[in-house]
Coordinates of N, CA, C and O and ligand atoms in Angstrom, one line a residue:
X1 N -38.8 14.1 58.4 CA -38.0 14.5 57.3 C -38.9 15.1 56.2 O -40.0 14.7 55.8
X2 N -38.2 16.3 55.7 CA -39.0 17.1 54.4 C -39.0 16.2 53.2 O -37.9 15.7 52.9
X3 N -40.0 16.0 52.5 CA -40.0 15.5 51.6 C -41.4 16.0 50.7 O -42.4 16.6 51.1
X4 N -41.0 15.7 49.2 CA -41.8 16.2 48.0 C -43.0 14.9 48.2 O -42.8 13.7 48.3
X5 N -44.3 15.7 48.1 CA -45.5 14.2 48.8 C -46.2 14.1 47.0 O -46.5 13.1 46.4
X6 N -46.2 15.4 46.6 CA -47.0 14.9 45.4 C -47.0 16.5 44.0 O -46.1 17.2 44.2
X7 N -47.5 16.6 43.5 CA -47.5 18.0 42.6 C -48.7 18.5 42.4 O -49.7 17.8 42.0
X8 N -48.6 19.7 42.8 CA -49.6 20.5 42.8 C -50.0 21.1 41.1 O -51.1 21.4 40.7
X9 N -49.0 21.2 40.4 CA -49.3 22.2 38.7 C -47.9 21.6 38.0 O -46.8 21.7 38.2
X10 N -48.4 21.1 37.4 CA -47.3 19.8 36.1 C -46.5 21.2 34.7 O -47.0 22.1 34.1
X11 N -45.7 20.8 34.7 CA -44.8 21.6 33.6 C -45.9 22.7 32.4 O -45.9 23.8 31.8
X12 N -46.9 21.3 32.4 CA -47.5 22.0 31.1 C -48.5 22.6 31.3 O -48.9 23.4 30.4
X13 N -49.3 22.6 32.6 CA -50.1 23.5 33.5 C -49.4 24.9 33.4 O -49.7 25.8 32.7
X14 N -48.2 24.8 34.2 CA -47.5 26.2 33.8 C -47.3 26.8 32.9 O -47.1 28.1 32.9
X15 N -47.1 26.2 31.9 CA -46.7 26.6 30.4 C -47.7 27.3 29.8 O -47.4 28.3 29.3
X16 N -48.9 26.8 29.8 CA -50.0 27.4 29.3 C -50.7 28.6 29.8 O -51.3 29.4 29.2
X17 N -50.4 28.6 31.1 CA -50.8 29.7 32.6 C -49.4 31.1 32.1 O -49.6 32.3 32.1
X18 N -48.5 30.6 31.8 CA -47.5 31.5 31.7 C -48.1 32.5 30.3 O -48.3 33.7 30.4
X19 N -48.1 31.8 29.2 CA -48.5 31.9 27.7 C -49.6 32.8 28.2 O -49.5 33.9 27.8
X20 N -50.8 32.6 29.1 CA -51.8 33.4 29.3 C -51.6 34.8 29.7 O -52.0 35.9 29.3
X21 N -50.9 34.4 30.6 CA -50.3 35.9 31.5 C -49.7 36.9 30.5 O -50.1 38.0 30.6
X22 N -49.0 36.7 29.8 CA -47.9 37.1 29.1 C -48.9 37.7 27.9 O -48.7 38.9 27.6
X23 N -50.0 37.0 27.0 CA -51.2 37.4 26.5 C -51.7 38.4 26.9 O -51.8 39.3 26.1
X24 N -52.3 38.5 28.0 CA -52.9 39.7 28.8 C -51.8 40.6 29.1 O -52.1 41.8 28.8
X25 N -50.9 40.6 29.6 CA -49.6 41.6 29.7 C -49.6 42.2 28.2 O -49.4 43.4 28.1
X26 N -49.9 41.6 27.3 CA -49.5 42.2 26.0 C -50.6 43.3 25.4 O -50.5 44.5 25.0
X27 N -51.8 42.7 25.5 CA -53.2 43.2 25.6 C -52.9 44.7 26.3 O -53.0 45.6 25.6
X28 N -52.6 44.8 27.8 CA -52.8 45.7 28.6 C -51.7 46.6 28.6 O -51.9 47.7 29.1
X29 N -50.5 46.2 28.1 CA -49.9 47.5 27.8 C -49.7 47.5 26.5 O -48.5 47.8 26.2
X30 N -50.5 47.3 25.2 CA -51.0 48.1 24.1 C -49.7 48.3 23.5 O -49.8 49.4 22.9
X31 N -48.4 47.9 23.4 CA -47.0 47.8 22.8 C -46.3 49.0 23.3 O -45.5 49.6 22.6
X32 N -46.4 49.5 24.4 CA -45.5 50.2 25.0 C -44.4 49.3 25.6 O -44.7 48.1 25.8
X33 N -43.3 49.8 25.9 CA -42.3 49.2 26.3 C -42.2 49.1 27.7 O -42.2 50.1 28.4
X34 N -42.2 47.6 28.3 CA -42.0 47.3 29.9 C -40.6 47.1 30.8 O -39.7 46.6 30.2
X35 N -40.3 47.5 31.8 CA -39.2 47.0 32.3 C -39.9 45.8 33.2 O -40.8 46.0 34.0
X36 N -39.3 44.6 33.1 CA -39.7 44.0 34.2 C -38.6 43.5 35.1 O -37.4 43.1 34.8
X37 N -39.3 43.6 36.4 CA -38.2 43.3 37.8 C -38.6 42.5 38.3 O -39.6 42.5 39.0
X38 N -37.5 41.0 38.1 CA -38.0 39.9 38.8 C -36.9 39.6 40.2 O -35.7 39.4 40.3
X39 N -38.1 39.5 41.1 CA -37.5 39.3 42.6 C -37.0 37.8 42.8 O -37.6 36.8 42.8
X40 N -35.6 38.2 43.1 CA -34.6 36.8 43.3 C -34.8 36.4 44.4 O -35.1 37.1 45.3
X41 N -34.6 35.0 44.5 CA -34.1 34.3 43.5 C -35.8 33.4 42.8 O -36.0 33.1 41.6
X42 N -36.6 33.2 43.7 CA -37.7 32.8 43.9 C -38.6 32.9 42.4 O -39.3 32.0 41.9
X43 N -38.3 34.3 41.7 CA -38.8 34.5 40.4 C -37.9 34.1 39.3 O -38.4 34.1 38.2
X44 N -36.6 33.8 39.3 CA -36.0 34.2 38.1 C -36.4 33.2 37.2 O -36.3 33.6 36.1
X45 N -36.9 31.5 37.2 CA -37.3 30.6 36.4 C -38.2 31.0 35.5 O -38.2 31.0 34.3
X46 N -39.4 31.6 36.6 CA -40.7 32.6 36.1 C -40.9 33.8 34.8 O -41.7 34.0 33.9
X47 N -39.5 34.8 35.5 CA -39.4 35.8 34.9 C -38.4 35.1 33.1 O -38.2 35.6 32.0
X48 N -38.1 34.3 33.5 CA -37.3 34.4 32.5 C -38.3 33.3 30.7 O -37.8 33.2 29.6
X49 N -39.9 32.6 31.2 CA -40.5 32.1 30.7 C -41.2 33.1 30.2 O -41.5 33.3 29.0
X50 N -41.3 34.1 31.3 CA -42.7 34.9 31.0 C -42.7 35.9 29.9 O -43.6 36.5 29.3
X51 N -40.9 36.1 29.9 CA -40.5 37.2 29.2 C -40.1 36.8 27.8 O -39.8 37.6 26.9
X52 N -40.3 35.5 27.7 CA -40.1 35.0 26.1 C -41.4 34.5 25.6 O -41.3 33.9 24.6
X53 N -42.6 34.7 26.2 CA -43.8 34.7 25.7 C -44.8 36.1 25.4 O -45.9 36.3 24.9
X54 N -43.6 37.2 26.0 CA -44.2 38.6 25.7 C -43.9 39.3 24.6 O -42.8 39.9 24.7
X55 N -44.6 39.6 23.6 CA -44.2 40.5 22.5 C -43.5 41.8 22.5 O -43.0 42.5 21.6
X56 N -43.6 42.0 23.7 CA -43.6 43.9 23.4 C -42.2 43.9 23.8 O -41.5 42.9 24.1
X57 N -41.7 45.2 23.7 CA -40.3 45.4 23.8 C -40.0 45.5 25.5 O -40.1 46.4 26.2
X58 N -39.8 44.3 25.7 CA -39.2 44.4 27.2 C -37.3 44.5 27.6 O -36.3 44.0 27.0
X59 N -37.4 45.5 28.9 CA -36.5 45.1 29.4 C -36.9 44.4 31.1 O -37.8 44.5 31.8
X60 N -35.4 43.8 31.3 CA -35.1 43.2 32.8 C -34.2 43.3 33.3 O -33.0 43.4 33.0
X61 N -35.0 43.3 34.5 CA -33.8 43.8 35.7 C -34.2 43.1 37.1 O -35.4 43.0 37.2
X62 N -33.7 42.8 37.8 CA -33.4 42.0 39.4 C -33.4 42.7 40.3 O -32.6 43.7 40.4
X63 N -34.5 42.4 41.2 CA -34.2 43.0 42.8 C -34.1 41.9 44.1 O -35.1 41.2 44.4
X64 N -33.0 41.8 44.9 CA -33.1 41.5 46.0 C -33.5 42.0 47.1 O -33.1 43.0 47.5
X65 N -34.6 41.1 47.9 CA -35.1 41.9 49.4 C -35.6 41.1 50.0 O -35.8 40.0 49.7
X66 N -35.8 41.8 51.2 CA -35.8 40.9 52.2 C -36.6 42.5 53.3 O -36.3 43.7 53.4
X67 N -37.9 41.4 54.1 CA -39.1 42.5 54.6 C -38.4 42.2 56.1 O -37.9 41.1 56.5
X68 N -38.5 43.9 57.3 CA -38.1 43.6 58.0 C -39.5 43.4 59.1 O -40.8 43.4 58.9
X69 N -38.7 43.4 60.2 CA -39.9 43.4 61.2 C -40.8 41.9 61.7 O -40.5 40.7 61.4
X70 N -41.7 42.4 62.4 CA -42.3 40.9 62.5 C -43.5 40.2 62.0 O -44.1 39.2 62.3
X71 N -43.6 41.5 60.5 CA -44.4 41.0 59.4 C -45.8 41.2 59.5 O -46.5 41.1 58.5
X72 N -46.5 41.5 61.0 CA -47.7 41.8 61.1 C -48.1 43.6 61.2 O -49.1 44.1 61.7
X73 N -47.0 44.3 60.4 CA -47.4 45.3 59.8 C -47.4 45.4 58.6 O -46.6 44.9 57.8
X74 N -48.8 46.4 58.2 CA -49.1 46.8 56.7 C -48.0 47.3 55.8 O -47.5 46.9 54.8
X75 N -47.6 48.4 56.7 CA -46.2 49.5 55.9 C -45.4 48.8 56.8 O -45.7 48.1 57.8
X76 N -44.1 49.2 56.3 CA -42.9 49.2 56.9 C -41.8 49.7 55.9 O -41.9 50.4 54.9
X77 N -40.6 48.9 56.5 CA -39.6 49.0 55.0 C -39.2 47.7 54.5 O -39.0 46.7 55.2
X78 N -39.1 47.9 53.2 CA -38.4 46.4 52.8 C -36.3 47.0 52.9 O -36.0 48.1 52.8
X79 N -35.6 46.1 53.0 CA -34.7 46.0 53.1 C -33.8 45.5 51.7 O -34.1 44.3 51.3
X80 N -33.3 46.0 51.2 CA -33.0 46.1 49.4 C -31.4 45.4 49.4 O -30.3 45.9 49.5
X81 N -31.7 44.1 49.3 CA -29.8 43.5 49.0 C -29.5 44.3 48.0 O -28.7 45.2 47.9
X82 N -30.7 43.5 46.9 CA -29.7 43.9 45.7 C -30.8 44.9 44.8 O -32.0 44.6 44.7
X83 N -30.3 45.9 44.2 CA -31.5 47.1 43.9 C -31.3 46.7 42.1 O -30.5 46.0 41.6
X84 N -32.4 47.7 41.4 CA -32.4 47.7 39.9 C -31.5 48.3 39.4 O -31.2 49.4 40.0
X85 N -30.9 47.9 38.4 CA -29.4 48.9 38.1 C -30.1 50.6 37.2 O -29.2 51.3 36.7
X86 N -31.1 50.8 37.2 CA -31.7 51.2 36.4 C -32.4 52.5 36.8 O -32.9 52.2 37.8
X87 N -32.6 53.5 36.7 CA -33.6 54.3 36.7 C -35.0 54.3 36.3 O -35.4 54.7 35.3
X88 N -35.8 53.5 37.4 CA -37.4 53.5 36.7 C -38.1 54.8 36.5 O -39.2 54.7 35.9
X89 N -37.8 55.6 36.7 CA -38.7 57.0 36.7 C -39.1 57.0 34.8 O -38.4 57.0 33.8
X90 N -40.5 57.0 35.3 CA -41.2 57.5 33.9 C -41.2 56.0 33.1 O -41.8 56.1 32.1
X91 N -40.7 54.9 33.4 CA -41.4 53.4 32.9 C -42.4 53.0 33.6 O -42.9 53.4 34.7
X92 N -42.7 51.7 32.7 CA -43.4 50.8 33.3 C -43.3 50.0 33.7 O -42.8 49.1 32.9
X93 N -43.5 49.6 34.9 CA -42.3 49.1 36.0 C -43.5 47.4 35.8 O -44.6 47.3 36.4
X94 N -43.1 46.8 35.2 CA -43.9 45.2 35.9 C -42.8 44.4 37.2 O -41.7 43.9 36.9
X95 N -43.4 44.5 38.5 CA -42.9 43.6 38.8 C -43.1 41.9 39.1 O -44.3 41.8 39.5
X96 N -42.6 41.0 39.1 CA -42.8 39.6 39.0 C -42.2 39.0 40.1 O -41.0 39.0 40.3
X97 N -42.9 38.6 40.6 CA -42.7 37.8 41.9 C -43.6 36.0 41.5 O -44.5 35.7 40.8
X98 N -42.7 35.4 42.3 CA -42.7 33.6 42.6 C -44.1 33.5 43.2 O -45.0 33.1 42.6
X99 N -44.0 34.0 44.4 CA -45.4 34.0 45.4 C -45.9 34.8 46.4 O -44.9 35.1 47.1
X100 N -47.0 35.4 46.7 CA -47.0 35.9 47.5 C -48.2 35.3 48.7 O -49.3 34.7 48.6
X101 N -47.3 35.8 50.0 CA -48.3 34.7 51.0 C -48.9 35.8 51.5 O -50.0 36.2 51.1
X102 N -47.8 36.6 52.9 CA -48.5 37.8 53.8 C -48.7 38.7 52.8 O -49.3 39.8 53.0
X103 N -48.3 38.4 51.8 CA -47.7 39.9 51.0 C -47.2 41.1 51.5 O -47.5 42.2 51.0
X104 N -46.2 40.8 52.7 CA -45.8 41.9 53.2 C -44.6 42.5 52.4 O -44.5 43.7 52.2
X105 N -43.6 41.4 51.9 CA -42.6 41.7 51.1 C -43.2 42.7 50.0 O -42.7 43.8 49.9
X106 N -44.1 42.3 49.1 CA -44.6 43.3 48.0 C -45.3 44.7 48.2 O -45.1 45.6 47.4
X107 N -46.2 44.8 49.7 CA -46.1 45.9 49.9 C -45.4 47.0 49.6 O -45.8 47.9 48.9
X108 N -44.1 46.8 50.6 CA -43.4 47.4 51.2 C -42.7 47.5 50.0 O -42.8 48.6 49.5
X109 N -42.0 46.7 49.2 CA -41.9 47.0 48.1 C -42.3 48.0 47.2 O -41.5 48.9 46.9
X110 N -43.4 48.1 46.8 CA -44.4 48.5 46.1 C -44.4 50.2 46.4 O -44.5 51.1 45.6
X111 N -44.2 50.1 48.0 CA -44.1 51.6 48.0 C -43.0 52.2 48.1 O -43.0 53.4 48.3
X112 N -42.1 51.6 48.0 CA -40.7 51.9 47.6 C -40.5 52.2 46.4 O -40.5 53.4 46.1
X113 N -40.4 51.4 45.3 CA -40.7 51.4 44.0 C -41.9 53.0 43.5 O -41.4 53.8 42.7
X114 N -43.3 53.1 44.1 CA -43.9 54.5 43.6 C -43.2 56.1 43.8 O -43.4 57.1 43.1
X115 N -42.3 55.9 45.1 CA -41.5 57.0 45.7 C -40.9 57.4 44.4 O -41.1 58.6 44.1
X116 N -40.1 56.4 43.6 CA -39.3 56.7 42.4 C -40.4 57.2 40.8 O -40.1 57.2 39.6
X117 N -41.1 57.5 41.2 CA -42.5 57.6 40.0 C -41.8 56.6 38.7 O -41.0 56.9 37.8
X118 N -42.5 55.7 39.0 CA -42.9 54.9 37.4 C -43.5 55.6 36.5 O -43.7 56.8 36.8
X119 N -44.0 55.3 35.3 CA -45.3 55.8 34.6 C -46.0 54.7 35.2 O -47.1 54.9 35.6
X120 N -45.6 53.8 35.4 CA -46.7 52.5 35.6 C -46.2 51.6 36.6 O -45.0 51.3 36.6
X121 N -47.0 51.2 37.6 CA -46.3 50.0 38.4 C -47.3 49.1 38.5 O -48.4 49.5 38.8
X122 N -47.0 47.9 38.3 CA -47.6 46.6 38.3 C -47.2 45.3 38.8 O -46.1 44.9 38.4
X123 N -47.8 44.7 39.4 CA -47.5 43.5 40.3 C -47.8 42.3 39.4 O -48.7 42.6 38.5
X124 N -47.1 41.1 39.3 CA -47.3 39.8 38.7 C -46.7 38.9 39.3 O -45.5 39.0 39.5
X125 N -47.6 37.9 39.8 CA -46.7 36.9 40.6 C -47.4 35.6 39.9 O -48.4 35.7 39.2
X126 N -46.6 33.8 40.0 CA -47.1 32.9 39.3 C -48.2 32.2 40.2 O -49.0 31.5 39.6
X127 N -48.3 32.4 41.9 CA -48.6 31.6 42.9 C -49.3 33.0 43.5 O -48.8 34.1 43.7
X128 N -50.5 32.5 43.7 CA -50.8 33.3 45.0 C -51.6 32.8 46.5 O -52.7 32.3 46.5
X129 N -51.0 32.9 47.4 CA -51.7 32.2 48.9 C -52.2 32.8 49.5 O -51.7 33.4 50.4
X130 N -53.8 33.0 49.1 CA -54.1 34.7 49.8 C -54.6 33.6 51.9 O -54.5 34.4 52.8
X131 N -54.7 33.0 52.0 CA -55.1 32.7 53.5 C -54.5 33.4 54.4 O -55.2 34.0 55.2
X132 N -53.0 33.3 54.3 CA -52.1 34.2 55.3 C -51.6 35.7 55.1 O -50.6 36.3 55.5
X133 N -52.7 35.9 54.3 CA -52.5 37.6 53.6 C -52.0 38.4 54.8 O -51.7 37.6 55.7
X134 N -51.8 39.7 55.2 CA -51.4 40.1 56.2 C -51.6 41.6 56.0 O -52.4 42.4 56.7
X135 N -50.7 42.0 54.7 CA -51.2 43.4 53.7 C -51.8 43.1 52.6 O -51.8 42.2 51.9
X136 N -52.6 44.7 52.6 CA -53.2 44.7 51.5 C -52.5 44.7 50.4 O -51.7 45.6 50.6
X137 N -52.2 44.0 48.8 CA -51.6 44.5 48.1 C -52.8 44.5 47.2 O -53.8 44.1 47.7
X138 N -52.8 44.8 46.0 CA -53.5 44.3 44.7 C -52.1 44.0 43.6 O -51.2 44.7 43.3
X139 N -52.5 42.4 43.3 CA -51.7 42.3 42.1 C -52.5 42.1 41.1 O -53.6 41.6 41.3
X140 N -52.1 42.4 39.8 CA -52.7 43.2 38.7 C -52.9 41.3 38.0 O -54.0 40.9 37.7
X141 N -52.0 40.7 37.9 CA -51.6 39.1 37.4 C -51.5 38.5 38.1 O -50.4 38.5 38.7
X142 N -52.7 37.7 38.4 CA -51.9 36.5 39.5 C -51.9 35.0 38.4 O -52.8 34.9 37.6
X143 N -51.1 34.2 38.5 CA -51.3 32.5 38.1 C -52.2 31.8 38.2 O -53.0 31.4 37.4
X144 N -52.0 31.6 39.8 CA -52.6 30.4 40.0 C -53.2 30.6 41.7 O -52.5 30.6 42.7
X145 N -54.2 30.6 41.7 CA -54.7 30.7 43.7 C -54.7 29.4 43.9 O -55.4 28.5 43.5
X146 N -53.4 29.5 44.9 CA -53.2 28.2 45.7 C -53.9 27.9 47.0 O -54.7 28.8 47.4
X147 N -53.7 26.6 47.7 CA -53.7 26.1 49.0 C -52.5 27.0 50.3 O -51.5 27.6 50.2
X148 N -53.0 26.7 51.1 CA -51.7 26.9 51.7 C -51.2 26.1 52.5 O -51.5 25.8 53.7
X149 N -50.0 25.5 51.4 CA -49.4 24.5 51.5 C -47.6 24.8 51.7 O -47.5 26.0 51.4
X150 N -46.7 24.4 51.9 CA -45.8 24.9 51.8 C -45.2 24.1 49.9 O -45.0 22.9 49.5
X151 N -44.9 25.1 49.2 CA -44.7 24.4 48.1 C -43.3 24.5 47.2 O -42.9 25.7 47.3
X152 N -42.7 24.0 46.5 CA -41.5 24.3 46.0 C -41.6 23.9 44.6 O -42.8 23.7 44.1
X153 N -40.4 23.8 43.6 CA -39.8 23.9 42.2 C -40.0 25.1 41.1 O -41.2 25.5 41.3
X154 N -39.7 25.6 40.4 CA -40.1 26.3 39.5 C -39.6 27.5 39.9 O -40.2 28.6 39.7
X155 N -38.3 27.5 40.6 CA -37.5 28.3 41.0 C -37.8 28.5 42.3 O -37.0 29.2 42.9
X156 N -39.0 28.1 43.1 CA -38.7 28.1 44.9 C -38.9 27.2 45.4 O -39.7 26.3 45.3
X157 N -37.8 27.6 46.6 CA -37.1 26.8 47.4 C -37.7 26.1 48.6 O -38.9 26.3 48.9
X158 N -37.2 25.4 49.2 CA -37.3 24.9 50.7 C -35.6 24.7 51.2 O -34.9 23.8 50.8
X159 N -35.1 25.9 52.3 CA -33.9 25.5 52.3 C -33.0 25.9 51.2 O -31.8 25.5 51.4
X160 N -33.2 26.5 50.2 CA -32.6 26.9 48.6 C -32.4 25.2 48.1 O -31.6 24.9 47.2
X161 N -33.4 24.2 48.6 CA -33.6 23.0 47.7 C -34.8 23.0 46.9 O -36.0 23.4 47.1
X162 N -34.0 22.4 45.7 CA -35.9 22.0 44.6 C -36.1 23.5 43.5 O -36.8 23.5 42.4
X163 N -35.6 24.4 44.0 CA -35.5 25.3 43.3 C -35.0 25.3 41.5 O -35.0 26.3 40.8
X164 N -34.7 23.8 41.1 CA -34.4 23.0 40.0 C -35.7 22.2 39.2 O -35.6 21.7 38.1
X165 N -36.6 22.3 39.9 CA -38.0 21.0 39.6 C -38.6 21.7 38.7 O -39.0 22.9 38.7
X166 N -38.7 20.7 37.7 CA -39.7 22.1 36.8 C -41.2 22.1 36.4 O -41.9 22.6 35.5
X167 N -41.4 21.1 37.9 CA -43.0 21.3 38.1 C -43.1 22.1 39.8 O -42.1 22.4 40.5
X168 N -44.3 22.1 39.9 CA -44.3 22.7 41.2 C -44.9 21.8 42.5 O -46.1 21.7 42.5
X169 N -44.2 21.1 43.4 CA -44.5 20.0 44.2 C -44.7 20.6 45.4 O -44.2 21.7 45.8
X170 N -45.6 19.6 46.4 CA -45.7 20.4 47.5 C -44.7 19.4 48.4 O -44.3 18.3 47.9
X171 N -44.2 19.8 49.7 CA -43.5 19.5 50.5 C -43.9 19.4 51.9 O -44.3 20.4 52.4
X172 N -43.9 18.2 52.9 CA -44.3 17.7 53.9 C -43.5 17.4 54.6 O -42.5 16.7 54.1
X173 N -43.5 17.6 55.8 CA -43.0 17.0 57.3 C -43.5 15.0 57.1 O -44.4 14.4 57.7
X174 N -42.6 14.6 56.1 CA -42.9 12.9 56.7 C -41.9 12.4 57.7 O -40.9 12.9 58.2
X175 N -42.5 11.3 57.9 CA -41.7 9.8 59.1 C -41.1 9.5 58.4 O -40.3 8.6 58.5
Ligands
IMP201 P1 -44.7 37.4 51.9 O1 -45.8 37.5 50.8 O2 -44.1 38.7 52.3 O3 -45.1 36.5 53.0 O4 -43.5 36.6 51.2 C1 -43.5 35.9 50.1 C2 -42.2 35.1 49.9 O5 -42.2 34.1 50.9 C3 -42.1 34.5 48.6 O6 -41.5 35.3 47.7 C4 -41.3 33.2 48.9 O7 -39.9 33.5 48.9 C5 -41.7 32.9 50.3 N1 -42.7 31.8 50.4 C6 -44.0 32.0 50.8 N2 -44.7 30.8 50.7 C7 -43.8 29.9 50.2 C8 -43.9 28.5 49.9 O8 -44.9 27.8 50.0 N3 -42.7 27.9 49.5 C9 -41.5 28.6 49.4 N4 -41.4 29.9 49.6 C10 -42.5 30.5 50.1
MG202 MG1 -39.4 35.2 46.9

């Protein structure tokens, strides 16, 4: 049986890691205006912290996807549920992601997203698992370099459970 064994980063761990991010986000784009795109559902707890600790004039917007294939390629395509309602051409595109493990999903993303010329495209995720990396990405913000553990709350899931916890716990195969 899956169960929550213990917590990996406590409410106020995040809080302060968020406050940082959002610090340097502000630093590095110098008060130009951001669009940020947070990938559902996995980011929206994330995106929606990070964007009320950022000064600059942001907007937001949501993408759904999902990476095809069997994940042990670099390129491919990502597969687009749900797209930006928006025209990025000529912004600055931050996108915000929950976690990245193979980082295949962000890839393939990523080169989707340049096709449309941004002025700027940038990666932010809260979690990063580089062990089972697979592609190359560079993210510009990462949180926090994790274990690799299988982990949930703070908007991700196991199962679309825990996705409510507003610390980040890891989750185990117990008796
Ligand atoms: P990848 O980088 O393409 O492997 O995909 C990253 C996505 O896998 C994340 O956005 C999550 O949705 C999911 N994921 C990876 N590791 C975990 C985990 O430990 N818990 C829950 N979801 C995870
Ligand atoms: Mg996700």
């Amino acid at each position: 049986m899956y169960k929550i064994t213990g917590t990996l980063l406590s409410e106020v761990e995040i809080k302060a890691k968020v406050k940082e991010l959002a610090k340097r986000i502000d630093e590095d784009y110098n008060g130009e205006d951001i669009l940020l795109v947070g990938i559902l559902k996995g980011a929206s707890v994330f995106v929606a912290d990070l964007m009320r600790e950022i000064h600059a004039n942001v907007n937001i917007d949501f993408m759904s996807v999902s990476s095809y294939g069997n994940g042990t390629t670099s390129s491919g395509t990502v597969r687009i549920i749900k797209d930006v309602d928006v025209d990025i051409r000529g912004k600055n595109v931050l996108i915000v992601e929950d976690i990245i493990d193979s980082g295949v999903t962000l890839r393939n993303l990523v080169d989707t997203m340049q096709t449309r010329e941004p002025k700027s495209l940038k990666l932010c995720t809260l979690l990063d698992k580089p062990h089972r990396r697979k592609a190359n990405v560079f993210v510009d913000y990462v949180g926090f370099v994790v274990e690799d553990k299988f982990i949930v709350g703070y908007g991700i899931d196991y199962a679309e459970k825990y996705r409510n916890l507003p610390y980040i716990g890891i989750v185990e195969d117990v008796e």
